């Protein structure tokens, strides 16, 4: 955790100007050096981020099939999109996925982090093992494994039969297949868990000692000390995980089937965007979809940031 | 590192309670472990089962391991040798690692160690790209690379890595470089070292942990990458492992299920091996990201 402790809050400068190069000529030289070192990033930002963003904003208002030049159509893409039943379906599927998967994943991550934070023998091994799914979860291999585990007569099906649920494998079932994807997301709780653990380690132990003196039980200690103290980390995890969940693609494509079916049951937003853009070559429509996603994710981010004042407790900034 | 304080310190009061709680703790941890590891153990076991048993049999491990699934891979997929997919993935991953390490460390050095006009603004912009859904770039980037006639090559997949567009790694390195004692690079500068010298001989060697973390994450991300190759690669002989597996499923998946699962296992091996060798770097790197 050495990395964590020393992280300073803002660009380090401030203490004193760069030593050897004082004066205006020196400053100009520093500017030049700075921009030279940054030149790969600047080129990447202009060519691969800023430029494309502007381009796709333009495409969003055009009809463009890659073979003839884009043709301006005003708001047509957006009006068609909002009335398109498959687009509506994709929004519904994505929202359901985000709203179900993100909280469950974070709850599990926090729960297991609290468990692991009580240091016992083997803690490091558990931590490593729990983290591993986050590294392999995005692979096609694991997608195939998931498909197998949730198909007819495989373990999940047999398990639910023991519980008296007889719906068959989830993969072919439009009512259940999305939850196989949710399960795959939850299985990767290790990444947010590790971040929670790092946050838990930074809670000053004096607080717990004081609470124990006053006779606060474990539940009160959790609500009054642990939760406020790790709220910045919780905020970070909520933000990151929901943004990721909005962009899910691979698992829908691999676990269900390449059309994100059956019956569009796993037609997540990105999957529909992919179909429109790369299967049907409707680049204008797909760009309109992409920008709508950006705005939606931006709104969610903004709401989360604004809500911070209510529930996120910052040591230095707040009080 | 791992011996830092735990949030619930052992006081006399808690210590006694702990011994009883220890059993509960281990039972809980083992339960989670079982669920987490099940799919992994399953794929290992399944690779050694005859195709027809893979789904139907509930035994985690085969009663009699068979090698047929692996030897079946020797025939290749639709005429393409399986090794070709692995070589392509390896090339992609290695190029990605080189690109990220070189470009991100240069950029990070500028952010952390050079005072230049506009630095804070650019830093904010870079952090902003972390939150940008990259799908908005998908189509215009595709159009760009198509116009440059670079579709069906690795260039679109790795160009961004050489241009430091992986903001997370730049951020990781900036954080790390800022944590280095300023005296070191200031002394080097006073001795007349230019920035390039300071970067290369003073800062870079000390940044090794962050470089390793970034390199391994990049390797794994490239190895697992699915959407990039799906969009940019068209010729089966250029396919990466992810696409090879998908082709396997679409063309022979039912007749040759066992080999498909065996190849899935082989595809996981490099990632799991890297993870085992470097798990501390990965987990610490991940943990840093949450605590700015």
XYZ file of C-alpha atoms in Angstrom:
611
model
C 0.000 0.000 0.000
C 2.946 2.327 -0.225
C 1.415 3.781 -3.332
C -1.676 4.832 -1.471
C -0.258 6.677 1.445
C 1.804 9.278 -0.249
C -0.593 10.256 -2.993
C -0.605 14.056 -2.904
C -3.789 15.900 -3.619
C -2.919 18.051 -6.597
C -0.151 18.791 -9.091
C 2.931 18.768 -6.977
C 4.510 22.089 -7.979
C 3.773 24.970 -5.618
C 6.806 24.467 -3.454
C 9.278 26.288 -5.588
C 9.999 26.897 -9.232
C 12.114 24.386 -11.120
C 15.589 25.022 -9.860
C 18.064 25.260 -12.695
C 16.043 27.153 -15.236
C 15.020 30.444 -13.732
C 14.004 33.490 -15.710
C 11.928 33.879 -18.808
C 14.198 31.902 -21.107
C 14.250 29.068 -18.615
C 10.510 29.127 -18.353
C 10.151 28.975 -22.101
C 12.490 26.037 -22.140
C 10.412 24.300 -19.493
C 7.285 24.905 -21.547
C 8.940 23.454 -24.598
C 10.179 20.422 -22.666
C 6.755 19.884 -21.179
C 5.013 19.919 -24.527
C 7.653 17.719 -26.117
C 7.273 15.093 -23.419
C 3.521 15.335 -23.720
C 3.479 15.237 -27.489
C 2.294 11.608 -27.752
C -0.639 12.365 -25.489
C -1.454 15.613 -27.266
C -1.408 13.871 -30.629
C -3.542 11.067 -29.257
C -5.976 13.474 -27.685
C -6.421 15.475 -30.875
C -6.464 12.575 -33.346
C -8.160 9.833 -31.381
C -10.325 11.617 -28.827
C -11.231 15.241 -29.529
C -11.300 14.967 -33.320
C -13.426 11.810 -33.365
C -15.808 13.297 -30.808
C -16.462 16.250 -33.058
C -16.739 13.968 -36.070
C -19.277 11.699 -34.421
C -21.284 14.701 -33.246
C -21.464 15.720 -36.887
C -22.319 12.194 -38.088
C -25.144 12.098 -35.555
C -26.967 14.640 -37.693
C -26.273 12.911 -40.989
C -27.176 9.824 -42.913
C -23.897 8.027 -43.501
C -23.261 4.498 -44.781
C -19.452 4.718 -45.222
C -19.663 4.507 -49.013
C -21.279 7.803 -49.898
C -20.404 11.038 -48.122
C -22.475 11.908 -45.039
C -25.714 13.702 -45.839
C -27.142 16.238 -43.383
C -30.538 15.128 -42.068
C -30.974 17.329 -39.026
C -32.621 15.618 -36.092
C -33.917 12.666 -38.117
C -31.631 10.112 -36.466
C -32.778 11.172 -33.041
C -36.485 11.152 -33.847
C -36.219 7.749 -35.524
C -34.188 6.472 -32.627
C -36.583 7.571 -29.905
C -39.442 5.836 -31.738
C -37.477 2.699 -32.570
C -38.841 -0.183 -30.447
C -35.491 -1.976 -30.506
C -33.744 1.154 -29.257
C -36.293 1.416 -26.463
C -35.727 -2.223 -25.681
C -31.978 -1.677 -25.530
C -32.420 1.205 -23.101
C -34.681 -0.943 -20.943
C -32.260 -3.875 -20.964
C -29.291 -1.655 -20.155
C -31.030 0.160 -17.317
C -32.160 -3.121 -15.827
C -28.624 -4.443 -16.064
C -27.076 -1.330 -14.486
C -29.643 -1.070 -11.713
C -29.484 -4.737 -10.756
C -25.830 -5.594 -11.307
C -24.097 -2.520 -9.888
C -25.615 -2.468 -6.374
C -25.359 -6.228 -5.949
C -21.763 -6.271 -7.069
C -20.830 -3.391 -4.772
C -22.689 -4.866 -1.804
C -20.838 -8.124 -2.199
C -17.558 -6.268 -2.691
C -18.098 -4.248 0.477
C -19.249 -7.242 2.481
C -16.270 -9.350 1.515
C -13.909 -6.399 2.026
C -15.225 -5.987 5.582
C -14.663 -9.681 6.110
C -11.122 -9.574 4.746
C -10.277 -6.380 6.601
C -10.277 -8.369 9.819
C -6.883 -9.706 9.327
C -6.675 -13.444 9.687
C -4.369 -16.101 8.398
C -4.647 -16.484 4.629
C -6.098 -13.033 4.116
C -3.664 -12.218 1.307
C -4.463 -15.440 -0.511
C -8.195 -14.864 -0.309
C -7.764 -11.332 -1.533
C -5.774 -12.533 -4.530
C -8.205 -15.339 -5.351
C -11.230 -13.033 -5.128
C -9.559 -10.524 -7.393
C -8.773 -12.993 -10.167
C -12.253 -13.043 -11.788
C -11.902 -9.311 -12.482
C -8.955 -10.089 -14.733
C -10.417 -12.996 -16.672
C -14.106 -12.089 -16.552
C -13.982 -10.104 -19.783
C -12.465 -12.935 -21.812
C -14.344 -14.949 -24.388
C -13.213 -18.080 -22.517
C -15.135 -17.147 -19.403
C -18.081 -16.176 -21.585
C -18.147 -19.740 -22.873
C -17.867 -21.131 -19.359
C -20.790 -18.973 -18.307
C -22.824 -20.172 -21.223
C -22.152 -23.735 -20.176
C -22.867 -23.237 -16.482
C -26.221 -21.582 -17.185
C -27.453 -23.924 -19.889
C -30.028 -26.703 -19.538
C -29.098 -29.428 -17.051
C -25.891 -27.706 -15.987
C -25.145 -26.826 -12.398
C -27.368 -23.745 -12.064
C -30.339 -25.510 -13.584
C -29.921 -28.521 -11.327
C -29.419 -26.321 -8.315
C -32.631 -24.427 -8.919
C -34.508 -27.692 -9.478
C -33.504 -28.759 -5.993
C -35.061 -25.512 -4.802
C -38.185 -26.349 -6.748
C -37.646 -23.800 -9.521
C -38.109 -25.398 -12.901
C -37.351 -22.856 -15.588
C -34.550 -24.680 -17.353
C -31.203 -23.149 -18.257
C -31.105 -19.365 -18.263
C -29.243 -19.001 -21.552
C -32.116 -19.773 -23.909
C -34.756 -18.135 -21.750
C -35.544 -14.491 -22.549
C -36.824 -13.881 -19.028
C -33.680 -15.077 -17.311
C -30.717 -14.730 -19.639
C -29.980 -11.161 -18.564
C -29.495 -12.408 -15.022
C -26.778 -14.762 -16.233
C -24.956 -11.607 -17.359
C -25.698 -9.958 -14.035
C -24.196 -12.986 -12.314
C -21.095 -12.691 -14.469
C -20.748 -9.059 -13.440
C -21.219 -9.852 -9.753
C -18.658 -12.638 -10.008
C -16.136 -9.899 -10.787
C -16.627 -8.142 -7.443
C -12.889 -8.378 -6.721
C -11.860 -5.090 -8.322
C -14.165 -2.859 -6.242
C -13.409 -5.083 -3.228
C -9.723 -4.277 -3.477
C -10.526 -0.566 -3.592
C -12.802 -0.911 -0.555
C -10.055 -2.764 1.294
C -7.566 -0.006 0.617
C -10.110 2.497 1.931
C -10.802 0.451 5.036
C -7.099 0.337 5.820
C -6.993 4.111 5.992
C -9.643 4.481 8.655
C -7.776 5.665 11.783
C -7.945 2.950 14.419
C -8.302 5.500 17.218
C -11.858 6.032 16.060
C -12.714 2.421 16.696
C -10.956 2.445 20.042
C -12.908 5.525 21.069
C -16.157 3.933 19.914
C -15.412 0.827 21.891
C -14.817 2.901 25.017
C -18.215 4.523 24.576
C -19.648 1.044 24.131
C -20.737 1.280 20.506
C -21.527 -2.149 19.068
C -20.326 -3.412 15.690
C -23.427 -2.225 13.844
C -23.127 1.333 15.180
C -19.407 1.317 14.527
C -20.116 0.396 10.931
C -22.775 3.079 10.369
C -21.085 5.860 12.318
C -17.440 5.271 11.598
C -16.703 2.848 8.780
C -19.321 3.987 6.303
C -18.665 7.748 6.555
C -14.908 7.181 6.512
C -14.982 5.079 3.356
C -17.695 7.107 1.635
C -15.211 8.675 -0.833
C -14.146 5.192 -1.883
C -17.761 4.083 -2.086
C -18.485 7.087 -4.268
C -15.596 6.242 -6.561
C -16.763 2.644 -6.887
C -20.377 3.579 -7.573
C -19.257 6.038 -10.242
C -16.827 3.682 -11.944
C -18.961 0.569 -11.806
C -22.100 2.203 -13.104
C -20.235 3.868 -15.962
C -18.774 0.486 -16.847
C -22.117 -1.235 -16.587
C -23.638 1.195 -19.090
C -21.009 0.110 -21.592
C -21.244 -3.663 -21.228
C -20.833 -5.449 -24.541
C -18.642 -8.530 -24.691
C -20.555 -10.628 -22.213
C -23.875 -9.947 -23.951
C -22.352 -10.846 -27.287
C -20.560 -13.979 -26.115
C -22.713 -15.394 -23.320
C -26.098 -15.068 -24.945
C -25.584 -15.179 -28.699
C -24.019 -12.943 -31.309
C -27.331 -11.169 -31.884
C -27.665 -10.397 -28.179
C -30.780 -12.517 -27.993
C -32.830 -14.535 -27.537
C -35.635 -12.172 -28.478
C -33.380 -9.168 -27.800
C -33.331 -10.110 -24.123
C -29.685 -9.092 -23.790
C -29.725 -6.330 -26.354
C -27.643 -3.965 -24.269
C -27.145 -0.471 -25.602
C -23.678 -1.060 -26.977
C -24.778 -4.222 -28.690
C -27.483 -2.370 -30.588
C -25.008 0.382 -31.402
C -22.644 -2.228 -32.794
C -25.376 -3.809 -34.895
C -26.493 -0.467 -36.295
C -22.999 0.797 -36.995
C -21.071 -2.238 -38.071
C -23.707 -4.675 -39.332
C -26.112 -2.269 -40.990
C -23.573 0.496 -41.733
C -25.885 3.165 -40.342
C -23.065 5.270 -39.005
C -25.235 8.346 -38.525
C -27.807 6.518 -36.439
C -25.089 4.764 -34.448
C -23.370 8.083 -33.761
C -26.634 9.551 -32.552
C -26.922 6.559 -30.241
C -23.366 7.039 -29.010
C -23.924 10.694 -28.209
C -27.152 9.901 -26.420
C -25.170 7.449 -24.301
C -22.542 10.092 -23.581
C -25.217 12.520 -22.456
C -26.904 9.860 -20.318
C -23.656 8.808 -18.676
C -22.742 12.469 -18.228
C -26.054 13.101 -16.463
C -25.582 10.120 -14.178
C -22.070 11.328 -13.382
C -23.308 14.846 -12.696
C -26.091 13.614 -10.429
C -23.641 11.428 -8.536
C -21.195 14.289 -8.124
C -23.941 16.606 -6.888
C -25.217 14.020 -4.460
C -21.740 13.859 -2.922
C -22.455 16.765 -0.581
C -25.211 14.742 1.053
C -23.354 11.562 1.789
C -19.663 11.692 0.960
C -17.429 12.719 3.802
C -14.066 14.194 2.844
C -11.508 14.475 5.595
C -9.552 17.495 4.424
C -12.146 19.365 2.427
C -15.275 18.988 4.555
C -14.107 19.527 8.075
C 2.978 -3.466 2.813
C 0.275 -5.832 3.859
C 1.134 -5.436 7.490
C -0.580 -2.050 7.672
C -3.087 -1.617 10.455
C -6.420 -3.356 10.242
C -9.513 -1.294 10.909
C -10.613 -3.377 13.857
C -7.606 -3.391 16.160
C -7.211 -6.146 18.686
C -7.944 -4.680 22.080
C -8.228 -6.910 25.116
C -11.948 -6.880 24.703
C -12.060 -7.991 21.118
C -9.283 -10.481 21.338
C -11.324 -13.027 23.207
C -14.267 -12.555 20.895
C -11.921 -13.104 17.985
C -11.130 -16.695 18.633
C -14.779 -17.675 18.315
C -15.210 -15.408 15.309
C -12.247 -16.983 13.600
C -14.179 -20.091 12.649
C -17.048 -18.055 11.252
C -14.542 -15.938 9.360
C -12.903 -18.917 7.711
C -16.204 -20.567 6.866
C -17.399 -17.346 5.262
C -14.187 -16.826 3.333
C -14.110 -20.411 2.125
C -17.701 -20.184 0.946
C -16.935 -17.133 -1.165
C -13.799 -18.850 -2.398
C -15.791 -21.875 -3.547
C -18.172 -19.742 -5.595
C -15.361 -17.641 -7.035
C -13.218 -20.572 -8.052
C -15.964 -22.898 -9.258
C -16.028 -21.674 -12.882
C -12.247 -21.851 -13.077
C -12.019 -25.365 -11.722
C -14.939 -26.303 -13.930
C -13.157 -25.259 -17.126
C -10.052 -27.194 -16.114
C -12.099 -30.308 -15.422
C -14.235 -29.922 -18.529
C -11.175 -29.718 -20.771
C -10.336 -33.292 -19.823
C -13.822 -34.714 -20.252
C -15.309 -36.295 -23.370
C -17.478 -33.703 -25.160
C -20.779 -35.362 -24.301
C -20.034 -35.290 -20.563
C -19.091 -31.650 -20.316
C -22.523 -30.178 -19.719
C -24.336 -33.265 -18.542
C -21.983 -34.586 -15.894
C -21.931 -32.770 -12.597
C -18.588 -34.199 -11.537
C -16.220 -31.314 -11.289
C -13.271 -33.400 -12.375
C -13.396 -36.232 -14.920
C -13.216 -39.772 -13.653
C -10.789 -40.617 -16.403
C -9.019 -37.627 -17.938
C -8.873 -37.632 -21.732
C -6.456 -35.651 -23.866
C -8.552 -35.813 -27.010
C -9.795 -32.243 -26.614
C -6.266 -30.887 -26.697
C -5.021 -33.117 -29.480
C -8.148 -32.109 -31.406
C -6.765 -28.568 -31.448
C -3.917 -29.707 -33.683
C -6.321 -29.783 -36.633
C -6.846 -26.058 -36.325
C -10.103 -24.190 -36.811
C -11.476 -23.985 -40.338
C -8.028 -24.599 -41.732
C -6.238 -22.068 -39.535
C -3.725 -23.490 -37.075
C -4.614 -22.645 -33.502
C -1.104 -21.328 -32.900
C -1.797 -18.544 -35.389
C -4.405 -17.011 -33.057
C -2.025 -17.132 -30.149
C 0.806 -15.558 -32.123
C -1.514 -12.759 -33.253
C -2.732 -12.130 -29.727
C 0.817 -12.128 -28.454
C 1.872 -9.575 -31.072
C -1.061 -7.355 -30.214
C -0.403 -7.616 -26.485
C 3.351 -6.997 -26.722
C 2.946 -3.996 -28.997
C 0.290 -2.627 -26.667
C 2.591 -3.001 -23.665
C 5.505 -1.256 -25.389
C 3.236 1.554 -26.532
C 1.622 2.141 -23.158
C 4.820 2.002 -21.148
C 6.753 4.376 -23.416
C 4.064 6.952 -24.158
C 2.393 6.975 -20.747
C 5.646 7.343 -18.839
C 6.770 10.268 -21.009
C 3.437 11.985 -20.521
C 3.408 11.233 -16.820
C 6.891 12.703 -16.445
C 5.705 15.945 -18.001
C 2.709 16.121 -15.663
C 4.658 15.214 -12.558
C 8.061 16.806 -13.033
C 7.939 19.666 -15.520
C 6.288 22.974 -14.740
C 4.836 24.218 -17.982
C 2.019 26.548 -18.900
C -1.344 24.825 -19.171
C -0.331 21.760 -17.243
C -3.297 21.758 -14.885
C -5.761 22.263 -17.703
C -4.315 19.366 -19.678
C -4.310 17.199 -16.586
C -8.008 17.887 -16.052
C -8.686 17.053 -19.685
C -6.843 13.784 -19.326
C -8.803 12.797 -16.229
C -11.956 13.739 -18.100
C -11.201 11.194 -20.817
C -11.276 8.520 -18.104
C -15.009 9.047 -17.744
C -15.789 9.307 -21.442
C -17.664 6.271 -22.795
C -15.300 5.168 -25.508
C -18.121 4.057 -27.755
C -18.540 7.605 -28.903
C -15.101 7.257 -30.485
C -15.769 3.862 -32.012
C -17.397 4.972 -35.232
C -15.297 8.030 -36.076
C -12.113 6.103 -35.279
C -13.276 3.325 -37.549
C -13.951 5.843 -40.302
C -10.517 7.381 -39.747
C -8.647 4.081 -39.941
C -10.744 2.996 -42.887
C -9.783 6.142 -44.760
C -6.151 5.427 -43.938
C -6.666 1.887 -45.278
C -5.527 0.360 -42.017
C -8.498 -1.918 -41.440
C -7.479 -5.544 -40.949
C -4.137 -4.589 -39.437
C -3.037 -4.216 -35.829
C -2.497 -0.471 -36.238
C -5.987 0.651 -35.152
C -5.746 -1.594 -32.105
C -2.395 -0.290 -30.880
C -2.232 3.280 -32.220
C -3.970 4.634 -29.128
C -1.551 2.813 -26.855
C 1.417 4.569 -28.482
C -0.365 7.899 -28.096
C -1.014 7.613 -24.349
C -4.783 7.494 -24.697
C -4.934 5.011 -21.812
C -5.457 7.736 -19.245
C -5.677 5.330 -16.353
C -2.039 4.326 -16.737
C -0.864 7.899 -17.205
C -2.704 8.756 -14.017
C -1.184 5.805 -12.180
C 2.327 6.843 -13.206
C 1.747 10.516 -12.413
C 0.643 9.567 -8.908
C 3.693 7.413 -8.490
C 6.163 9.975 -9.828
C 4.736 12.679 -7.603
C 5.403 10.452 -4.649
C 9.115 10.260 -5.438
C 11.281 12.594 -3.363
C 11.663 15.852 -5.266
C 15.237 16.183 -4.085
C 16.303 13.359 -6.391
C 15.308 14.844 -9.692
C 16.073 18.391 -8.560
C 19.593 17.300 -7.700
C 19.934 15.706 -11.108
C 18.706 18.909 -12.743
C 21.162 21.023 -10.711
C 23.946 18.745 -11.845
C 23.102 19.783 -15.351
C 21.012 16.829 -16.477
C 18.434 17.685 -19.080
C 14.891 16.455 -18.693
C 15.500 13.498 -20.974
C 18.441 12.369 -18.854
C 16.535 12.913 -15.612
C 13.574 10.988 -16.974
C 15.665 8.117 -18.210
C 18.247 7.683 -15.454
C 16.535 9.002 -12.339
C 12.754 8.922 -12.552
C 12.099 5.926 -14.783
C 14.064 3.392 -12.722
C 12.253 4.504 -9.578
C 8.877 4.254 -11.275
C 9.345 0.571 -11.987
C 6.460 -0.693 -9.840
C 3.961 1.533 -11.653
C 5.471 0.555 -15.008
C 5.106 -3.127 -14.196
C 1.517 -2.680 -13.051
C 0.647 -0.808 -16.231
C 2.447 -3.316 -18.421
C 0.636 -6.303 -16.973
C -2.780 -4.685 -17.023
C -2.178 -3.670 -20.626
C -1.100 -7.148 -21.590
C -4.162 -8.711 -20.002
C -6.554 -6.138 -21.470
C -5.136 -6.651 -24.947
C -5.189 -10.412 -24.556
C -8.848 -10.349 -23.486
C -9.861 -7.595 -25.904
C -12.846 -8.639 -27.921
C -14.567 -5.599 -29.353
C -11.429 -4.094 -30.917
C -10.474 -7.176 -32.938
C -14.144 -7.828 -33.735
C -14.416 -4.459 -35.404
C -11.017 -4.133 -37.016
C -9.892 -7.613 -38.069
C -11.577 -9.372 -40.993
C -9.197 -12.046 -42.205
C -9.300 -15.252 -40.115
C -5.522 -15.689 -40.361
C -5.155 -12.351 -38.559
C -7.653 -13.181 -35.817
C -6.650 -13.000 -32.170
C -7.543 -15.719 -29.676
C -10.867 -14.062 -28.777
C -11.994 -14.050 -32.388
C -10.580 -17.519 -32.973
C -12.720 -18.817 -30.139
C -15.812 -17.118 -31.534
C -15.114 -18.585 -34.963
C -14.674 -21.959 -33.327
C -18.069 -21.674 -31.714
C -19.836 -20.489 -34.827
C -18.358 -23.104 -37.127
C -17.538 -26.229 -35.181
C -18.834 -25.481 -31.725
C -21.354 -28.287 -31.541
C -19.382 -31.065 -33.177
C -16.189 -30.263 -31.371
C -17.319 -28.818 -28.070
C -14.564 -30.416 -26.019
C -11.779 -28.843 -28.057
C -13.474 -25.470 -27.872
C -13.483 -25.663 -24.082
C -9.870 -26.867 -24.108
C -8.851 -23.865 -26.199
C -10.734 -21.593 -23.787
C -8.607 -23.007 -21.006
C -5.368 -22.521 -22.939
C -6.404 -18.929 -23.662
C -6.760 -18.265 -19.939
C -3.326 -19.608 -19.052
C -1.221 -16.499 -19.822
C -3.549 -14.226 -17.884
C -3.668 -16.471 -14.853
C 0.108 -16.992 -14.982
C 0.753 -13.248 -15.063
C -1.696 -12.785 -12.276
C -0.002 -15.354 -10.069
C 3.436 -13.935 -10.709
C 2.486 -10.299 -10.199
C -0.697 -10.255 -8.154
C 0.708 -7.828 -5.600
C 1.511 -5.247 -8.299
C -1.920 -5.620 -9.832
C -3.876 -5.407 -6.612
C -1.871 -2.487 -5.238
C -2.178 -0.703 -8.562
C -5.907 -1.240 -8.552
C -6.192 -0.091 -4.952
C -4.367 3.151 -5.766
C -6.871 4.093 -8.393
C -9.569 4.593 -5.806
C -7.609 6.876 -3.527
C -6.465 9.972 -5.261
